[in-house]
Amino acid sequence: MNPNALNFSGGPGALPAVVLDEAREALAALPETGISVLGMSHRSDWFRDLLEEAETNLRQLLGLSDDYAITFLQGGSSLQFAMIPMNFAGSRFAAPEYIASGYWSKRACGEAAKVGASRIAWDGTASGFRQLPALERLDLDPNAAYLHYVTNETVEGLQFPTCDVDMPVPLIADMSSDFLSTPINANRYAMIYAHAQKNLGPSGVTVAVIKRSMLERIPDGLPAILDFRTHVTHGSNYNTPPVFAIYVLTLVTRWLRDDIGGVHAMQVINRRKAQRLYATLGELGEAVAIHAEPQWRSQMNVAFTFGDARLDSAFVAEARERGITGLEGHRSIGGLRASLYNAVTEEAVATLCSALMEFCEERV
Ligand code: PMP
């Protein structure tokens, strides 16, 4: 199998083979313009049409109403950790609430605390981030500016079920590592954001879906580039956007819609992939430990360990010999992590599962 098909990296991660082929061609010359995508002006008609298509495709995939604006931003999800409190934690509201459920949500909490007052509604630090809270049971201040959470903790492999309840405060979700992997009721959220480098394309662009009514809360006086209204008003073309990243993102949305059949069809495939890998790990019994407690296990990131750093490294090395890459766990918790993003095929997961079984038969 092509090594690109066996990339289990936490991100930037696997992209669909057809998208990589199209992107390769576009580097030489776009079929529509005869010019390399890397030399296309962000003021060209071609780019204007591309932005429009990217937005239309996302709107369709998410089932999003016109009450929401979609913007394409830079600075990754980390910039959103800062921009969100700057824009939405206004003095008219009580301090925003944050769920600290893992490495990335804790980063978000840290950035919010630098901007102003914020409150931690739930903290999983003491238990080593192995569980999540039930959103509907949180004790929230109804006047809070918003509740921020990370729907899928990429490092620890924890995933919230889709939010199916009306929350008493505006809900803001970092969906960087499970965006478009499963259907969501997008209209329940005040804002959703996701960087591209997991399920959407290469790094360099971050999608922000913002309820238009939230824009009215933004205080005046923010630097233009940090004010969401600037990007909405300028149609994501205020300054030079990452043209290539947005191009690849558009190809990925076409693939998801046309080749996969949309987000519901993607969910069915993603479920089968995750079930297969968790079942294999289950068969290995005591030989492996999965980081997350069963109820909260992520379909996107499976964090586990053989309980011995030498065995973990030996598996990474053996897997690499078969062309399988990206299995090293995040530096903060070590161990192993297999990321099963949308573009990772069922065949690739089957190959990984065989590698795991064979490794255990021989070494563990
Ligand atoms: N949120 C989540 C859930 C992530 O997984 C990551 C990075 N992997 C980030 C935020 C930070 O994203 P970025 O590197 O784009 O700033």
mmCIF file of C-alpha atoms and ligand atoms in Angstrom:
data_model
loop_
_atom_site.group_PDB
_atom_site.id
_atom_site.type_symbol
_atom_site.label_atom_id
_atom_site.label_comp_id
_atom_site.label_asym_id
_atom_site.label_seq_id
_atom_site.Cartn_x
_atom_site.Cartn_y
_atom_site.Cartn_z
ATOM 1 C CA MET A 1 0.000 0.000 0.000
ATOM 2 C CA ASN A 2 1.173 3.551 -0.741
ATOM 3 C CA PRO A 3 2.730 4.995 2.471
ATOM 4 C CA ASN A 4 0.347 7.973 2.230
ATOM 5 C CA ALA A 5 -2.494 5.514 2.752
ATOM 6 C CA LEU A 6 -0.905 4.222 5.952
ATOM 7 C CA ASN A 7 -0.398 7.572 7.640
ATOM 8 C CA PHE A 8 -1.937 7.511 11.132
ATOM 9 C CA SER A 9 -0.469 10.860 12.156
ATOM 10 C CA GLY A 10 -2.275 13.068 14.668
ATOM 11 C CA GLY A 11 -2.032 15.963 12.204
ATOM 12 C CA PRO A 12 -1.205 17.099 9.647
ATOM 13 C CA GLY A 13 -2.578 13.734 8.693
ATOM 14 C CA ALA A 14 -3.747 11.555 5.851
ATOM 15 C CA LEU A 15 -5.479 13.127 2.865
ATOM 16 C CA PRO A 16 -7.584 11.254 0.297
ATOM 17 C CA ALA A 17 -5.485 9.803 -2.545
ATOM 18 C CA VAL A 18 -7.600 11.534 -5.201
ATOM 19 C CA VAL A 19 -7.075 14.880 -3.485
ATOM 20 C CA LEU A 20 -3.303 14.386 -3.367
ATOM 21 C CA ASP A 21 -3.348 13.586 -7.114
ATOM 22 C CA GLU A 22 -5.387 16.687 -7.942
ATOM 23 C CA ALA A 23 -3.200 18.873 -5.716
ATOM 24 C CA ARG A 24 -0.059 17.517 -7.417
ATOM 25 C CA GLU A 25 -1.472 18.478 -10.802
ATOM 26 C CA ALA A 26 -2.549 21.911 -9.545
ATOM 27 C CA LEU A 27 0.990 22.647 -8.362
ATOM 28 C CA ALA A 28 2.081 22.488 -11.994
ATOM 29 C CA ALA A 29 -1.016 24.125 -13.470
ATOM 30 C CA LEU A 30 -4.653 24.403 -12.514
ATOM 31 C CA PRO A 31 -6.834 22.888 -15.242
ATOM 32 C CA GLU A 32 -9.063 26.000 -15.159
ATOM 33 C CA THR A 33 -6.332 28.646 -15.461
ATOM 34 C CA GLY A 34 -3.141 26.991 -16.747
ATOM 35 C CA ILE A 35 -1.272 28.631 -13.842
ATOM 36 C CA SER A 36 0.169 26.926 -10.752
ATOM 37 C CA VAL A 37 -2.185 27.147 -7.776
ATOM 38 C CA LEU A 38 0.773 28.573 -5.844
ATOM 39 C CA GLY A 39 0.841 31.602 -8.139
ATOM 40 C CA MET A 40 -2.870 32.365 -8.190
ATOM 41 C CA SER A 41 -3.846 35.805 -6.942
ATOM 42 C CA HIS A 42 -6.219 36.017 -4.028
ATOM 43 C CA ARG A 43 -7.950 38.813 -5.950
ATOM 44 C CA SER A 44 -8.604 36.638 -9.007
ATOM 45 C CA ASP A 45 -12.075 35.541 -10.139
ATOM 46 C CA TRP A 46 -10.831 31.969 -9.769
ATOM 47 C CA PHE A 47 -10.145 32.477 -6.056
ATOM 48 C CA ARG A 48 -13.409 34.313 -5.502
ATOM 49 C CA ASP A 49 -15.259 31.337 -7.027
ATOM 50 C CA LEU A 50 -13.179 28.927 -4.943
ATOM 51 C CA LEU A 51 -14.062 30.661 -1.676
ATOM 52 C CA GLU A 52 -17.695 30.623 -2.667
ATOM 53 C CA GLU A 53 -17.570 26.896 -3.422
ATOM 54 C CA ALA A 54 -15.707 26.094 -0.188
ATOM 55 C CA GLU A 55 -18.379 27.903 1.771
ATOM 56 C CA THR A 56 -21.277 26.338 -0.143
ATOM 57 C CA ASN A 57 -19.857 22.837 0.276
ATOM 58 C CA LEU A 58 -19.325 23.296 4.013
ATOM 59 C CA ARG A 59 -22.783 24.777 4.442
ATOM 60 C CA GLN A 60 -24.263 21.771 2.689
ATOM 61 C CA LEU A 61 -22.170 19.186 4.578
ATOM 62 C CA LEU A 62 -23.046 20.792 7.918
ATOM 63 C CA GLY A 63 -26.698 21.515 7.119
ATOM 64 C CA LEU A 64 -26.039 25.082 8.195
ATOM 65 C CA SER A 65 -28.656 27.820 8.084
ATOM 66 C CA ASP A 66 -28.097 31.384 6.878
ATOM 67 C CA ASP A 67 -27.976 32.473 10.532
ATOM 68 C CA TYR A 68 -24.304 31.490 10.395
ATOM 69 C CA ALA A 69 -21.279 33.039 8.719
ATOM 70 C CA ILE A 70 -18.375 30.862 7.595
ATOM 71 C CA THR A 71 -14.873 32.311 7.606
ATOM 72 C CA PHE A 72 -11.463 30.962 6.653
ATOM 73 C CA LEU A 73 -8.809 32.192 9.069
ATOM 74 C CA GLN A 74 -5.092 31.792 9.723
ATOM 75 C CA GLY A 75 -3.191 31.312 12.976
ATOM 76 C CA GLY A 76 -4.522 27.791 13.562
ATOM 77 C CA SER A 77 -6.841 26.803 16.355
ATOM 78 C CA SER A 78 -4.368 28.330 18.802
ATOM 79 C CA LEU A 79 -5.275 31.802 17.569
ATOM 80 C CA GLN A 80 -8.921 30.974 18.217
ATOM 81 C CA PHE A 81 -8.047 30.236 21.850
ATOM 82 C CA ALA A 82 -7.183 33.952 22.115
ATOM 83 C CA MET A 83 -9.631 35.500 19.637
ATOM 84 C CA ILE A 84 -12.717 33.906 21.177
ATOM 85 C CA PRO A 85 -12.397 35.557 24.605
ATOM 86 C CA MET A 86 -11.244 38.817 22.985
ATOM 87 C CA ASN A 87 -14.383 38.910 20.835
ATOM 88 C CA PHE A 88 -17.033 37.284 22.984
ATOM 89 C CA ALA A 89 -16.184 37.667 26.680
ATOM 90 C CA GLY A 90 -17.616 41.165 26.860
ATOM 91 C CA SER A 91 -18.270 43.042 30.085
ATOM 92 C CA ARG A 92 -22.048 42.688 29.599
ATOM 93 C CA PHE A 93 -21.757 39.004 30.488
ATOM 94 C CA ALA A 94 -20.460 36.897 33.346
ATOM 95 C CA ALA A 95 -17.060 35.219 32.863
ATOM 96 C CA PRO A 96 -16.994 32.577 30.120
ATOM 97 C CA GLU A 97 -17.005 28.939 31.236
ATOM 98 C CA TYR A 98 -14.411 26.435 30.088
ATOM 99 C CA ILE A 99 -14.221 22.657 30.215
ATOM 100 C CA ALA A 100 -10.659 21.462 30.886
ATOM 101 C CA SER A 101 -10.841 17.934 29.505
ATOM 102 C CA GLY A 102 -7.398 17.445 28.014
ATOM 103 C CA TYR A 103 -4.196 18.944 26.669
ATOM 104 C CA TRP A 104 -5.831 21.202 24.056
ATOM 105 C CA SER A 105 -8.775 22.436 26.085
ATOM 106 C CA LYS A 106 -6.337 23.300 28.876
ATOM 107 C CA ARG A 107 -4.419 25.418 26.414
ATOM 108 C CA ALA A 108 -7.659 27.200 25.570
ATOM 109 C CA CYS A 109 -8.293 27.787 29.295
ATOM 110 C CA GLY A 110 -4.807 29.267 29.714
ATOM 111 C CA GLU A 111 -5.259 31.716 26.857
ATOM 112 C CA ALA A 112 -8.707 32.813 28.056
ATOM 113 C CA ALA A 113 -7.307 33.503 31.524
ATOM 114 C CA LYS A 114 -4.797 35.918 29.969
ATOM 115 C CA VAL A 115 -7.553 37.865 28.214
ATOM 116 C CA GLY A 116 -9.835 38.290 31.232
ATOM 117 C CA ALA A 117 -11.813 36.499 33.908
ATOM 118 C CA SER A 118 -12.904 32.967 33.038
ATOM 119 C CA ARG A 119 -14.241 30.020 34.996
ATOM 120 C CA ILE A 120 -13.404 26.337 34.780
ATOM 121 C CA ALA A 121 -16.759 24.528 34.755
ATOM 122 C CA TRP A 122 -15.169 21.056 34.863
ATOM 123 C CA ASP A 123 -11.593 19.880 35.221
ATOM 124 C CA GLY A 124 -10.319 16.405 34.421
ATOM 125 C CA THR A 125 -6.681 17.096 35.292
ATOM 126 C CA ALA A 126 -6.683 15.136 38.563
ATOM 127 C CA SER A 127 -7.891 11.938 36.892
ATOM 128 C CA GLY A 128 -5.363 12.242 34.054
ATOM 129 C CA PHE A 129 -7.938 13.127 31.376
ATOM 130 C CA ARG A 130 -9.543 9.725 30.977
ATOM 131 C CA GLN A 131 -13.192 10.797 31.171
ATOM 132 C CA LEU A 132 -15.481 13.630 30.125
ATOM 133 C CA PRO A 133 -18.408 15.318 31.831
ATOM 134 C CA ALA A 134 -22.020 15.198 30.610
ATOM 135 C CA LEU A 135 -22.637 18.644 29.097
ATOM 136 C CA GLU A 136 -26.218 18.836 30.347
ATOM 137 C CA ARG A 137 -25.176 18.263 33.958
ATOM 138 C CA LEU A 138 -22.649 21.088 34.217
ATOM 139 C CA ASP A 139 -23.396 23.766 36.756
ATOM 140 C CA LEU A 140 -23.154 26.868 34.572
ATOM 141 C CA ASP A 141 -23.770 30.524 35.288
ATOM 142 C CA PRO A 142 -26.704 31.337 32.968
ATOM 143 C CA ASN A 143 -25.203 34.785 32.377
ATOM 144 C CA ALA A 144 -21.855 33.368 31.262
ATOM 145 C CA ALA A 145 -20.627 34.811 27.968
ATOM 146 C CA TYR A 146 -20.285 31.267 26.571
ATOM 147 C CA LEU A 147 -19.173 27.724 27.316
ATOM 148 C CA HIS A 148 -16.036 26.580 25.475
ATOM 149 C CA TYR A 149 -15.114 22.936 24.987
ATOM 150 C CA VAL A 150 -13.069 20.687 22.728
ATOM 151 C CA THR A 151 -15.323 18.031 21.184
ATOM 152 C CA ASN A 152 -12.469 15.601 20.581
ATOM 153 C CA GLU A 153 -9.325 15.615 22.688
ATOM 154 C CA THR A 154 -6.706 14.749 20.091
ATOM 155 C CA VAL A 155 -3.943 13.858 22.544
ATOM 156 C CA GLU A 156 -5.817 11.684 25.060
ATOM 157 C CA GLY A 157 -8.325 10.192 22.601
ATOM 158 C CA LEU A 158 -11.530 11.363 24.303
ATOM 159 C CA GLN A 159 -14.635 12.409 22.396
ATOM 160 C CA PHE A 160 -17.884 13.977 23.510
ATOM 161 C CA PRO A 161 -21.045 12.601 21.933
ATOM 162 C CA THR A 162 -22.678 15.153 19.623
ATOM 163 C CA CYS A 163 -24.407 17.867 21.631
ATOM 164 C CA ASP A 164 -28.098 17.081 21.556
ATOM 165 C CA VAL A 165 -29.341 19.440 24.221
ATOM 166 C CA ASP A 166 -30.062 23.136 24.241
ATOM 167 C CA MET A 167 -27.421 24.664 26.476
ATOM 168 C CA PRO A 168 -28.304 27.596 28.762
ATOM 169 C CA VAL A 169 -25.356 29.633 27.420
ATOM 170 C CA PRO A 170 -23.853 30.061 23.922
ATOM 171 C CA LEU A 171 -21.846 26.961 23.078
ATOM 172 C CA ILE A 172 -18.444 27.331 21.416
ATOM 173 C CA ALA A 173 -16.706 24.176 20.212
ATOM 174 C CA ASP A 174 -13.191 23.446 19.028
ATOM 175 C CA MET A 175 -13.855 20.622 16.558
ATOM 176 C CA SER A 176 -10.352 20.604 15.127
ATOM 177 C CA SER A 177 -9.959 16.853 15.321
ATOM 178 C CA ASP A 178 -13.465 15.568 14.613
ATOM 179 C CA PHE A 179 -14.967 18.155 12.275
ATOM 180 C CA LEU A 180 -17.104 16.515 9.553
ATOM 181 C CA SER A 181 -16.379 13.042 10.901
ATOM 182 C CA THR A 182 -19.894 12.582 12.233
ATOM 183 C CA PRO A 183 -23.169 14.494 11.807
ATOM 184 C CA ILE A 184 -23.776 17.310 14.257
ATOM 185 C CA ASN A 185 -26.633 19.660 14.865
ATOM 186 C CA ALA A 186 -24.586 22.694 13.868
ATOM 187 C CA ASN A 187 -27.446 25.036 14.630
ATOM 188 C CA ARG A 188 -27.070 24.339 18.364
ATOM 189 C CA TYR A 189 -23.710 26.119 18.449
ATOM 190 C CA ALA A 190 -22.805 29.788 18.789
ATOM 191 C CA MET A 191 -19.494 29.039 17.121
ATOM 192 C CA ILE A 192 -17.602 26.034 15.781
ATOM 193 C CA TYR A 193 -13.995 26.140 14.680
ATOM 194 C CA ALA A 194 -11.606 23.607 13.250
ATOM 195 C CA HIS A 195 -8.175 23.859 11.733
ATOM 196 C CA ALA A 196 -7.792 22.008 8.467
ATOM 197 C CA GLN A 197 -4.914 19.669 9.169
ATOM 198 C CA LYS A 198 -6.966 16.722 10.424
ATOM 199 C CA ASN A 199 -10.111 16.192 8.375
ATOM 200 C CA LEU A 200 -10.066 19.098 5.956
ATOM 201 C CA GLY A 201 -6.716 19.563 4.252
ATOM 202 C CA PRO A 202 -3.242 20.890 4.948
ATOM 203 C CA SER A 203 -2.360 23.218 7.817
ATOM 204 C CA GLY A 204 -2.658 26.954 7.225
ATOM 205 C CA VAL A 205 -6.395 27.495 7.282
ATOM 206 C CA THR A 206 -8.925 27.325 10.100
ATOM 207 C CA VAL A 207 -12.659 27.255 9.488
ATOM 208 C CA ALA A 208 -14.780 29.323 11.858
ATOM 209 C CA VAL A 209 -18.571 28.986 11.741
ATOM 210 C CA ILE A 210 -20.106 31.848 13.680
ATOM 211 C CA LYS A 211 -23.732 32.587 14.510
ATOM 212 C CA ARG A 212 -24.329 36.039 13.089
ATOM 213 C CA SER A 213 -26.087 37.249 16.249
ATOM 214 C CA MET A 214 -22.814 36.655 18.167
ATOM 215 C CA LEU A 215 -21.106 39.294 16.018
ATOM 216 C CA GLU A 216 -23.195 41.961 17.741
ATOM 217 C CA ARG A 217 -21.419 41.191 21.028
ATOM 218 C CA ILE A 218 -17.961 42.060 19.752
ATOM 219 C CA PRO A 219 -16.481 45.141 21.407
ATOM 220 C CA ASP A 220 -15.156 47.951 19.210
ATOM 221 C CA GLY A 221 -11.467 48.709 19.228
ATOM 222 C CA LEU A 222 -9.970 45.280 18.572
ATOM 223 C CA PRO A 223 -7.164 45.191 16.009
ATOM 224 C CA ALA A 224 -8.896 44.549 12.682
ATOM 225 C CA ILE A 225 -7.260 41.198 12.072
ATOM 226 C CA LEU A 226 -8.395 39.897 15.478
ATOM 227 C CA ASP A 227 -12.012 41.032 15.041
ATOM 228 C CA PHE A 228 -14.275 38.335 13.561
ATOM 229 C CA ARG A 229 -16.372 41.033 11.891
ATOM 230 C CA THR A 230 -13.431 41.981 9.660
ATOM 231 C CA HIS A 231 -13.248 38.486 8.201
ATOM 232 C CA VAL A 232 -17.002 38.164 7.792
ATOM 233 C CA THR A 233 -17.290 41.595 6.130
ATOM 234 C CA HIS A 234 -14.365 40.953 3.777
ATOM 235 C CA GLY A 235 -15.512 37.449 2.866
ATOM 236 C CA SER A 236 -12.297 35.874 4.267
ATOM 237 C CA ASN A 237 -10.203 38.036 1.930
ATOM 238 C CA TYR A 238 -9.177 40.928 4.199
ATOM 239 C CA ASN A 239 -5.480 40.130 3.834
ATOM 240 C CA THR A 240 -3.786 37.484 1.698
ATOM 241 C CA PRO A 241 -5.426 34.183 2.619
ATOM 242 C CA PRO A 242 -3.700 30.770 2.380
ATOM 243 C CA VAL A 243 -4.819 30.114 -1.199
ATOM 244 C CA PHE A 244 -3.314 26.634 -1.493
ATOM 245 C CA ALA A 245 -4.745 25.404 1.822
ATOM 246 C CA ILE A 246 -8.204 26.678 0.884
ATOM 247 C CA TYR A 247 -7.870 25.022 -2.530
ATOM 248 C CA VAL A 248 -7.081 21.619 -0.984
ATOM 249 C CA LEU A 249 -9.833 22.083 1.609
ATOM 250 C CA THR A 250 -12.291 22.608 -1.249
ATOM 251 C CA LEU A 251 -11.103 19.417 -2.944
ATOM 252 C CA VAL A 252 -11.608 17.546 0.345
ATOM 253 C CA THR A 253 -15.165 18.867 0.706
ATOM 254 C CA ARG A 254 -15.925 17.691 -2.856
ATOM 255 C CA TRP A 255 -14.489 14.257 -2.046
ATOM 256 C CA LEU A 256 -16.528 14.009 1.151
ATOM 257 C CA ARG A 257 -19.723 14.985 -0.637
ATOM 258 C CA ASP A 258 -19.302 13.108 -3.939
ATOM 259 C CA ASP A 259 -17.041 10.125 -3.262
ATOM 260 C CA ILE A 260 -18.051 9.342 0.329
ATOM 261 C CA GLY A 261 -21.652 10.569 0.125
ATOM 262 C CA GLY A 262 -21.642 13.132 2.937
ATOM 263 C CA VAL A 263 -21.135 13.197 6.674
ATOM 264 C CA HIS A 264 -23.671 10.463 7.539
ATOM 265 C CA ALA A 265 -21.917 8.038 5.212
ATOM 266 C CA MET A 266 -18.567 9.147 6.679
ATOM 267 C CA GLN A 267 -19.808 8.386 10.182
ATOM 268 C CA VAL A 268 -20.695 4.814 9.216
ATOM 269 C CA ILE A 269 -17.173 4.252 7.862
ATOM 270 C CA ASN A 270 -15.528 5.986 10.826
ATOM 271 C CA ARG A 271 -17.509 3.838 13.269
ATOM 272 C CA ARG A 272 -16.402 0.659 11.555
ATOM 273 C CA LYS A 273 -12.754 1.787 11.595
ATOM 274 C CA ALA A 274 -12.781 2.673 15.288
ATOM 275 C CA GLN A 275 -14.702 -0.469 16.262
ATOM 276 C CA ARG A 276 -12.204 -2.615 14.432
ATOM 277 C CA LEU A 277 -9.185 -1.052 16.109
ATOM 278 C CA TYR A 278 -10.703 -1.006 19.615
ATOM 279 C CA ALA A 279 -11.794 -4.631 19.138
ATOM 280 C CA THR A 280 -8.249 -5.618 18.173
ATOM 281 C CA LEU A 281 -6.832 -3.804 21.189
ATOM 282 C CA GLY A 282 -9.488 -5.534 23.293
ATOM 283 C CA GLU A 283 -8.352 -8.926 21.985
ATOM 284 C CA LEU A 284 -4.822 -8.133 23.088
ATOM 285 C CA GLY A 285 -6.155 -7.959 26.637
ATOM 286 C CA GLU A 286 -3.637 -7.115 29.350
ATOM 287 C CA ALA A 287 -0.883 -6.484 26.824
ATOM 288 C CA VAL A 288 -2.212 -3.011 26.037
ATOM 289 C CA ALA A 289 -3.829 -0.192 27.981
ATOM 290 C CA ILE A 290 -6.167 2.273 26.256
ATOM 291 C CA HIS A 291 -5.916 5.754 27.745
ATOM 292 C CA ALA A 292 -9.614 6.728 27.676
ATOM 293 C CA GLU A 293 -12.358 5.066 29.674
ATOM 294 C CA PRO A 294 -14.696 3.081 27.387
ATOM 295 C CA GLN A 295 -17.628 5.500 27.435
ATOM 296 C CA TRP A 296 -15.545 8.387 26.146
ATOM 297 C CA ARG A 297 -13.296 6.710 23.612
ATOM 298 C CA SER A 298 -12.662 8.745 20.515
ATOM 299 C CA GLN A 299 -13.419 7.501 17.011
ATOM 300 C CA MET A 300 -10.702 9.753 15.667
ATOM 301 C CA ASN A 301 -7.694 9.283 17.977
ATOM 302 C CA VAL A 302 -6.941 6.009 19.705
ATOM 303 C CA ALA A 303 -4.333 6.557 22.431
ATOM 304 C CA PHE A 304 -2.845 3.391 23.919
ATOM 305 C CA THR A 305 0.361 1.861 25.199
ATOM 306 C CA PHE A 306 2.030 -1.500 25.701
ATOM 307 C CA GLY A 307 2.907 -0.154 29.134
ATOM 308 C CA ASP A 308 6.614 -0.129 28.368
ATOM 309 C CA ALA A 309 8.278 2.642 26.347
ATOM 310 C CA ARG A 310 10.659 0.123 24.746
ATOM 311 C CA LEU A 311 7.797 -2.013 23.461
ATOM 312 C CA ASP A 312 5.972 1.067 22.194
ATOM 313 C CA SER A 313 9.094 2.140 20.266
ATOM 314 C CA ALA A 314 9.619 -1.381 18.965
ATOM 315 C CA PHE A 315 6.088 -1.394 17.576
ATOM 316 C CA VAL A 316 6.571 2.011 15.941
ATOM 317 C CA ALA A 317 9.738 0.662 14.270
ATOM 318 C CA GLU A 318 8.109 -2.572 13.110
ATOM 319 C CA ALA A 319 5.072 -0.727 11.802
ATOM 320 C CA ARG A 320 7.336 1.633 9.880
ATOM 321 C CA GLU A 321 8.891 -1.341 8.100
ATOM 322 C CA ARG A 322 5.410 -2.110 6.756
ATOM 323 C CA GLY A 323 4.956 1.505 5.618
ATOM 324 C CA ILE A 324 2.754 2.438 8.613
ATOM 325 C CA THR A 325 3.678 5.820 10.105
ATOM 326 C CA GLY A 326 2.505 8.475 12.549
ATOM 327 C CA LEU A 327 1.907 6.172 15.527
ATOM 328 C CA GLU A 328 3.978 7.983 18.147
ATOM 329 C CA GLY A 329 1.871 9.307 21.025
ATOM 330 C CA HIS A 330 1.817 13.026 21.803
ATOM 331 C CA ARG A 331 4.911 14.185 23.694
ATOM 332 C CA SER A 332 2.770 15.119 26.719
ATOM 333 C CA ILE A 333 1.594 11.544 27.455
ATOM 334 C CA GLY A 334 3.885 9.353 25.351
ATOM 335 C CA GLY A 335 2.715 5.888 24.326
ATOM 336 C CA LEU A 336 1.086 5.320 20.968
ATOM 337 C CA ARG A 337 -1.718 6.983 19.086
ATOM 338 C CA ALA A 338 -3.470 5.928 15.912
ATOM 339 C CA SER A 339 -5.442 8.752 14.327
ATOM 340 C CA LEU A 340 -8.319 7.543 12.187
ATOM 341 C CA TYR A 341 -9.226 10.755 10.394
ATOM 342 C CA ASN A 342 -11.705 10.743 7.521
ATOM 343 C CA ALA A 343 -9.096 10.001 4.853
ATOM 344 C CA VAL A 344 -7.729 6.924 6.659
ATOM 345 C CA THR A 345 -9.275 3.955 4.869
ATOM 346 C CA GLU A 346 -10.766 0.801 6.355
ATOM 347 C CA GLU A 347 -8.083 -1.133 4.516
ATOM 348 C CA ALA A 348 -5.386 0.900 6.288
ATOM 349 C CA VAL A 349 -6.975 0.158 9.665
ATOM 350 C CA ALA A 350 -7.081 -3.553 8.807
ATOM 351 C CA THR A 351 -3.348 -3.406 7.997
ATOM 352 C CA LEU A 352 -2.631 -1.697 11.320
ATOM 353 C CA CYS A 353 -4.705 -4.284 13.205
ATOM 354 C CA SER A 354 -2.793 -7.169 11.579
ATOM 355 C CA ALA A 355 0.496 -5.476 12.468
ATOM 356 C CA LEU A 356 -0.628 -5.158 16.093
ATOM 357 C CA MET A 357 -1.716 -8.800 16.337
ATOM 358 C CA GLU A 358 1.494 -10.092 14.785
ATOM 359 C CA PHE A 359 3.661 -7.860 16.967
ATOM 360 C CA CYS A 360 1.937 -9.146 20.093
ATOM 361 C CA GLU A 361 2.251 -12.771 19.057
ATOM 362 C CA GLU A 362 5.993 -12.346 18.598
ATOM 363 C CA ARG A 363 7.027 -9.823 21.228
ATOM 364 C CA VAL A 364 4.544 -9.445 24.057
HETATM 365 N N1 PMP B 1 -7.268 22.105 19.237
HETATM 366 C C1 PMP B 1 -7.145 20.781 19.000
HETATM 367 C C2 PMP B 1 -8.291 19.875 19.353
HETATM 368 C C3 PMP B 1 -5.959 20.283 18.449
HETATM 369 O O1 PMP B 1 -5.840 18.970 18.215
HETATM 370 C C4 PMP B 1 -4.901 21.178 18.152
HETATM 371 C C5 PMP B 1 -3.599 20.725 17.545
HETATM 372 N N2 PMP B 1 -3.460 19.460 17.183
HETATM 373 C C6 PMP B 1 -5.082 22.535 18.418
HETATM 374 C C7 PMP B 1 -6.283 22.962 18.958
HETATM 375 C C8 PMP B 1 -4.008 23.541 18.091
HETATM 376 O O2 PMP B 1 -4.071 23.768 16.734
HETATM 377 P P1 PMP B 1 -3.040 24.635 15.894
HETATM 378 O O3 PMP B 1 -1.748 23.886 15.878
HETATM 379 O O4 PMP B 1 -3.696 24.724 14.546
HETATM 380 O O5 PMP B 1 -2.927 25.952 16.538
#
